[in-house]
PDB file of C-alpha atoms in Angstrom:
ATOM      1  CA  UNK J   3      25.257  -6.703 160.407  1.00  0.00           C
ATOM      2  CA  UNK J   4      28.580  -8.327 161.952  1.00  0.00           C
ATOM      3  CA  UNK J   5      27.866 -12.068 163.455  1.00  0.00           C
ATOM      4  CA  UNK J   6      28.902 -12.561 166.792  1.00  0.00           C
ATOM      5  CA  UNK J   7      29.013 -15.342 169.271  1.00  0.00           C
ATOM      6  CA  UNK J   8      30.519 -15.702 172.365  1.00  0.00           C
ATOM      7  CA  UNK J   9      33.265 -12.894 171.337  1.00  0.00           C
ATOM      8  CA  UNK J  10      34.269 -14.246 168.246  1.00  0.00           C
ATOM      9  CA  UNK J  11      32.602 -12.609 164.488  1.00  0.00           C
ATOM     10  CA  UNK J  12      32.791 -14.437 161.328  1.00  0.00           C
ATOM     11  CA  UNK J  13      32.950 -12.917 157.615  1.00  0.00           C
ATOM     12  CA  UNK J  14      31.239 -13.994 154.689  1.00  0.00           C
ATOM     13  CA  UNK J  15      30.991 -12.269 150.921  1.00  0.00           C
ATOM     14  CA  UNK J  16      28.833 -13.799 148.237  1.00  0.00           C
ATOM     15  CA  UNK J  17      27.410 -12.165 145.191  1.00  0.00           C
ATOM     16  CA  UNK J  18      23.389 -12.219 144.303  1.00  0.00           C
ATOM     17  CA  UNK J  19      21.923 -11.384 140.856  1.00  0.00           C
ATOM     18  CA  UNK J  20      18.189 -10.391 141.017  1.00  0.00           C
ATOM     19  CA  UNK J  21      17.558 -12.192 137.671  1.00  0.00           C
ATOM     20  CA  UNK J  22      19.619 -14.248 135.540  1.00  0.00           C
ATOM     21  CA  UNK J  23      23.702 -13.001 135.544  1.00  0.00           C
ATOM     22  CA  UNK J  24      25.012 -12.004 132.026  1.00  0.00           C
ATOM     23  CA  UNK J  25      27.497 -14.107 130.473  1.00  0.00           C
ATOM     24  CA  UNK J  26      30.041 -11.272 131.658  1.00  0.00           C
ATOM     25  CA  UNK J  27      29.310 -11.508 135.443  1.00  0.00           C
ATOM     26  CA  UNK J  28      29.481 -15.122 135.209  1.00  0.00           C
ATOM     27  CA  UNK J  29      33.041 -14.927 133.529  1.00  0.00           C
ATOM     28  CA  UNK J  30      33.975 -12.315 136.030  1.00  0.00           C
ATOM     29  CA  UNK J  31      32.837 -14.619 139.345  1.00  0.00           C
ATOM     30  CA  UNK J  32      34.608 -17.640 138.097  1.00  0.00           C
ATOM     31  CA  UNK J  33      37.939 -15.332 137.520  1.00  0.00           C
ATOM     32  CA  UNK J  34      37.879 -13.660 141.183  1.00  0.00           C
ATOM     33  CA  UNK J  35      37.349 -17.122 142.806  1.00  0.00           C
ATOM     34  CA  UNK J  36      39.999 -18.702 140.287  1.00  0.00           C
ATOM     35  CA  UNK J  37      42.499 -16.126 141.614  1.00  0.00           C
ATOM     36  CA  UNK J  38      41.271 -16.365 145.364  1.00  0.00           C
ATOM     37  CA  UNK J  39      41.639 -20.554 145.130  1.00  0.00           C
ATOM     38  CA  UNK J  40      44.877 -19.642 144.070  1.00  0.00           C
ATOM     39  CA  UNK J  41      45.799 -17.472 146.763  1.00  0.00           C
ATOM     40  CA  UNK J  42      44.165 -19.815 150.114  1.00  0.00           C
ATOM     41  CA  UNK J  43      46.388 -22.534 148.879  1.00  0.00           C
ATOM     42  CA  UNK J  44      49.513 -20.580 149.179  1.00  0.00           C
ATOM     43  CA  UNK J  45      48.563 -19.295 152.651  1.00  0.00           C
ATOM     44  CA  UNK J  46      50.735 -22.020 155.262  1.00  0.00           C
ATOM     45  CA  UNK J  47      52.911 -21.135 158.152  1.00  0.00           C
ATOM     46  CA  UNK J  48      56.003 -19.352 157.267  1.00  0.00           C
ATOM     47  CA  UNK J  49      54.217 -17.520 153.651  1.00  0.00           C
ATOM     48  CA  UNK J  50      54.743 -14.110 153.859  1.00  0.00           C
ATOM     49  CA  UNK J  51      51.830 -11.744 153.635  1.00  0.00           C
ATOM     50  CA  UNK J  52      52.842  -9.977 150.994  1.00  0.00           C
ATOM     51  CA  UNK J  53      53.506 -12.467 148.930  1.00  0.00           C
ATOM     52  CA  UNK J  54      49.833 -13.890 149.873  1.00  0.00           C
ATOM     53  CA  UNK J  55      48.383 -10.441 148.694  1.00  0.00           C
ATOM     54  CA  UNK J  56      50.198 -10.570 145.449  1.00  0.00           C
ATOM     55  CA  UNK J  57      48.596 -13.580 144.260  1.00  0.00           C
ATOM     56  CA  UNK J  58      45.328 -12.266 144.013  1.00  0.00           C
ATOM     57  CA  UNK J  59      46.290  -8.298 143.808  1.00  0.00           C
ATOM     58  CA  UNK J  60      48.109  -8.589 140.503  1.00  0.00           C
ATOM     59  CA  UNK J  61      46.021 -11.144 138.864  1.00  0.00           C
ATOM     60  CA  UNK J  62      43.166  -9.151 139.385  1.00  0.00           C
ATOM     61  CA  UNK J  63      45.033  -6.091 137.688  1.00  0.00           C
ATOM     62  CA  UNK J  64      46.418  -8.551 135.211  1.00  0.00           C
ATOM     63  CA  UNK J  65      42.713 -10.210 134.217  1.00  0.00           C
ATOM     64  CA  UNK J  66      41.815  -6.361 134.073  1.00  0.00           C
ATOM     65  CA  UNK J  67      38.972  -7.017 136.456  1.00  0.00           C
ATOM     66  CA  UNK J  68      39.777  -3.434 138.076  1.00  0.00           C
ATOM     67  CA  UNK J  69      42.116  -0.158 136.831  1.00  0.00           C
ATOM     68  CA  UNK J  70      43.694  -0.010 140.561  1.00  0.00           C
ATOM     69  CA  UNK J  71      43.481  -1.924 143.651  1.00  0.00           C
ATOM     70  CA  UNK J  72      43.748   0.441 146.565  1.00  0.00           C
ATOM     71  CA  UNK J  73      42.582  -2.132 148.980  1.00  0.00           C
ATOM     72  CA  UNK J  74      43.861  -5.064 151.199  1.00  0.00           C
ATOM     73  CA  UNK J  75      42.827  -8.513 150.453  1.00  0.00           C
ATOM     74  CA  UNK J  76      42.761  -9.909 154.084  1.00  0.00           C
ATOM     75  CA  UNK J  77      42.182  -9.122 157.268  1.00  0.00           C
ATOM     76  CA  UNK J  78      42.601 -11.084 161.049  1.00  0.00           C
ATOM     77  CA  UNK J  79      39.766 -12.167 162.633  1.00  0.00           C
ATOM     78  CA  UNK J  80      39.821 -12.087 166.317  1.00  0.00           C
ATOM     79  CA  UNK J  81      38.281 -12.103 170.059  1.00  0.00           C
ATOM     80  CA  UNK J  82      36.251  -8.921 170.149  1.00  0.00           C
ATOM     81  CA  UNK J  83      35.153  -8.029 173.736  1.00  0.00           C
ATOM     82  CA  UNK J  84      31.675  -6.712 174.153  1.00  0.00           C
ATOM     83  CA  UNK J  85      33.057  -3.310 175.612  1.00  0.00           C
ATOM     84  CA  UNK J  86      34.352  -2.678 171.882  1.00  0.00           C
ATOM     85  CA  UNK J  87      33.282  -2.145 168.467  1.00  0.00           C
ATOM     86  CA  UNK J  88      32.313  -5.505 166.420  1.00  0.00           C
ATOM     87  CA  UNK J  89      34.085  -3.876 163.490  1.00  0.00           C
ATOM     88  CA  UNK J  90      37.329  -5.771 162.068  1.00  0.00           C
ATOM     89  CA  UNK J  91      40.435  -6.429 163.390  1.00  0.00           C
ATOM     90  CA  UNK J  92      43.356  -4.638 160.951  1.00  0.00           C
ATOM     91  CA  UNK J  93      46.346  -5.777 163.267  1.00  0.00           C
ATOM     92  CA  UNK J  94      47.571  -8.230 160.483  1.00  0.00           C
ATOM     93  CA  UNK J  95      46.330  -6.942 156.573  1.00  0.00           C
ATOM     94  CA  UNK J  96      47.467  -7.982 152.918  1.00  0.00           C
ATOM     95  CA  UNK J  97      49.296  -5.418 151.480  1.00  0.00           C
ATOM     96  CA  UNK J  98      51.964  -5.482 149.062  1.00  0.00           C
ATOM     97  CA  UNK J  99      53.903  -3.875 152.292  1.00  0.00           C
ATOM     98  CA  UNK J 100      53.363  -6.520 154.757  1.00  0.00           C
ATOM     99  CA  UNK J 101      56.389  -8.342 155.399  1.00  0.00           C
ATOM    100  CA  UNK J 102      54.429 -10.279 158.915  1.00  0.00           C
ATOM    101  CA  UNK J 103      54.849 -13.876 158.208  1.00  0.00           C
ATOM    102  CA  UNK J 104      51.752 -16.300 158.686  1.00  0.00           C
ATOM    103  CA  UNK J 105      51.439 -18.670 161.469  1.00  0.00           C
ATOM    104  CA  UNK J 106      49.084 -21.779 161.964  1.00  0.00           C
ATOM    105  CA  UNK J 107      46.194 -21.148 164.198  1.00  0.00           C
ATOM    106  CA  UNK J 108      46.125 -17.500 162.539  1.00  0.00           C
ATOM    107  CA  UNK J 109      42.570 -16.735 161.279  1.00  0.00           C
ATOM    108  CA  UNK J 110      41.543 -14.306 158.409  1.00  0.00           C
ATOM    109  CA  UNK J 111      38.667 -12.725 156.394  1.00  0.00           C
ATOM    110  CA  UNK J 112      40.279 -12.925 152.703  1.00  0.00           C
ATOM    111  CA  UNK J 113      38.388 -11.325 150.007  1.00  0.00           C
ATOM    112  CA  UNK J 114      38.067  -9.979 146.526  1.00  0.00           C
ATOM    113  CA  UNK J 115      36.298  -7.916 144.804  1.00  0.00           C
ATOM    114  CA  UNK J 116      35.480  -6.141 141.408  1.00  0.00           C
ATOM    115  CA  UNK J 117      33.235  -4.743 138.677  1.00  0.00           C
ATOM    116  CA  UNK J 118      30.000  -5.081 141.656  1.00  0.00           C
ATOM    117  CA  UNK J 119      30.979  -8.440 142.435  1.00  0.00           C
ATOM    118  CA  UNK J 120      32.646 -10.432 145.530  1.00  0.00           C
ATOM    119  CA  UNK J 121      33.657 -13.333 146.999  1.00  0.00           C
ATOM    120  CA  UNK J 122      35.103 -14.260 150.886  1.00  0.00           C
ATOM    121  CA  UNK J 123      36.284 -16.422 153.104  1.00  0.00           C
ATOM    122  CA  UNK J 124      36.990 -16.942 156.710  1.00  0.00           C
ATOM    123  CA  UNK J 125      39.997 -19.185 156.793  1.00  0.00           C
ATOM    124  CA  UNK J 126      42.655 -20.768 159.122  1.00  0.00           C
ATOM    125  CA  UNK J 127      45.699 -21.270 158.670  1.00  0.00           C
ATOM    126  CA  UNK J 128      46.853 -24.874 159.580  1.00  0.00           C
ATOM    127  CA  UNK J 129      49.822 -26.920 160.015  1.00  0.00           C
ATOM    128  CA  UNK J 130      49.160 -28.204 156.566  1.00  0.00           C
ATOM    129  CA  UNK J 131      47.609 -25.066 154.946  1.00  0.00           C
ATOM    130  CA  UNK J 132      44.785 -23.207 154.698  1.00  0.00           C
ATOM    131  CA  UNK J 133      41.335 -24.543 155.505  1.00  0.00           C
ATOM    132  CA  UNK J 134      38.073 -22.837 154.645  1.00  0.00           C
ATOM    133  CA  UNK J 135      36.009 -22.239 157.298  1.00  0.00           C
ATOM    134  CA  UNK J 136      33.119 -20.811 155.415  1.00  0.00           C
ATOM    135  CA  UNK J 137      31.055 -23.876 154.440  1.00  0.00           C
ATOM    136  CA  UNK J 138      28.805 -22.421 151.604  1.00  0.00           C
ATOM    137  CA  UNK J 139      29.210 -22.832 147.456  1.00  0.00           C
ATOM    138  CA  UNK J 140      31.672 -20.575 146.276  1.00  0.00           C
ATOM    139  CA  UNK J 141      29.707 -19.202 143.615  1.00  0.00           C
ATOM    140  CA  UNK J 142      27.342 -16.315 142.031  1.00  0.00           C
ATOM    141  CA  UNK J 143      24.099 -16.554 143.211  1.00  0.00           C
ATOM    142  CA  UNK J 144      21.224 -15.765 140.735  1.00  0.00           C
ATOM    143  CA  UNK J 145      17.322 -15.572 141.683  1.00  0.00           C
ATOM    144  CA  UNK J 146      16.753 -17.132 138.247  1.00  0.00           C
TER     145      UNK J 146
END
């Protein structure tokens, strides 16, 4: 399911153990959002995206949380018209290619992922950084 309201979607990845989360998953959450904290509080105007992607790209290779990372990290989120797909809007990614610089008022869907578990937000990026727009705990969720 994609949200959307009045043309606009919002993003939002959190992980949920049926159970109680091993010691191991716990470690792992607490690493990926350690590395994405990291990463939303370099994102201002003028930070170039790759740079942005790199924060989180290689720590995650460096922690060893995954072999590869194949992925982006980020995407824009956008207007979406009703005559078109409610998908996501790849005109702006994180790559370790993208030399776009960010600018305030830009809004993205910036996630991370690894070994089954994840963790987004939908941010903007503001005169004075990067605010969160996504208002729940950043944490694992466990039915326990």
């Amino acid at each position: 399911m994609v949200s959307f309201k009045r043309g606009y979607s919002s993003k939002i990845m959190r992980s949920v153990i049926i159970g109680t989360a091993s010691p191991a998953q716990q470690e792992i959450a607490q690493q990926l959002i350690a590395i994405q904290d990291k990463q939303l509080a370099a994102m201002k105007p003028g930070a170039v995206a790759k740079d942005i992607d790199a924060l989180a790209r290689n720590a995650v290779l460096k922690a060893g949380l995954r072999q590869d990372y194949a992925s982006i990290t980020g995407y824009t989120l956008g207007y979406y018209p009703k005559t078109t797909p409610r998908t996501s809007d790849f005109s702006h990614v994180f790559l370790p290619t993208s030399e776009w610089l960010l600018e305030a008022g830009m809004v993205f869907h910036m996630y991370l992922y690894a070994a089954g578990l994840a963790i987004s937000e939908m941010v903007l990026v503001t005169e004075n950084g990067c605010e969160r727009l996504t208002k729940i705990p950043r944490q694992l969720f466990t039915t326990a």
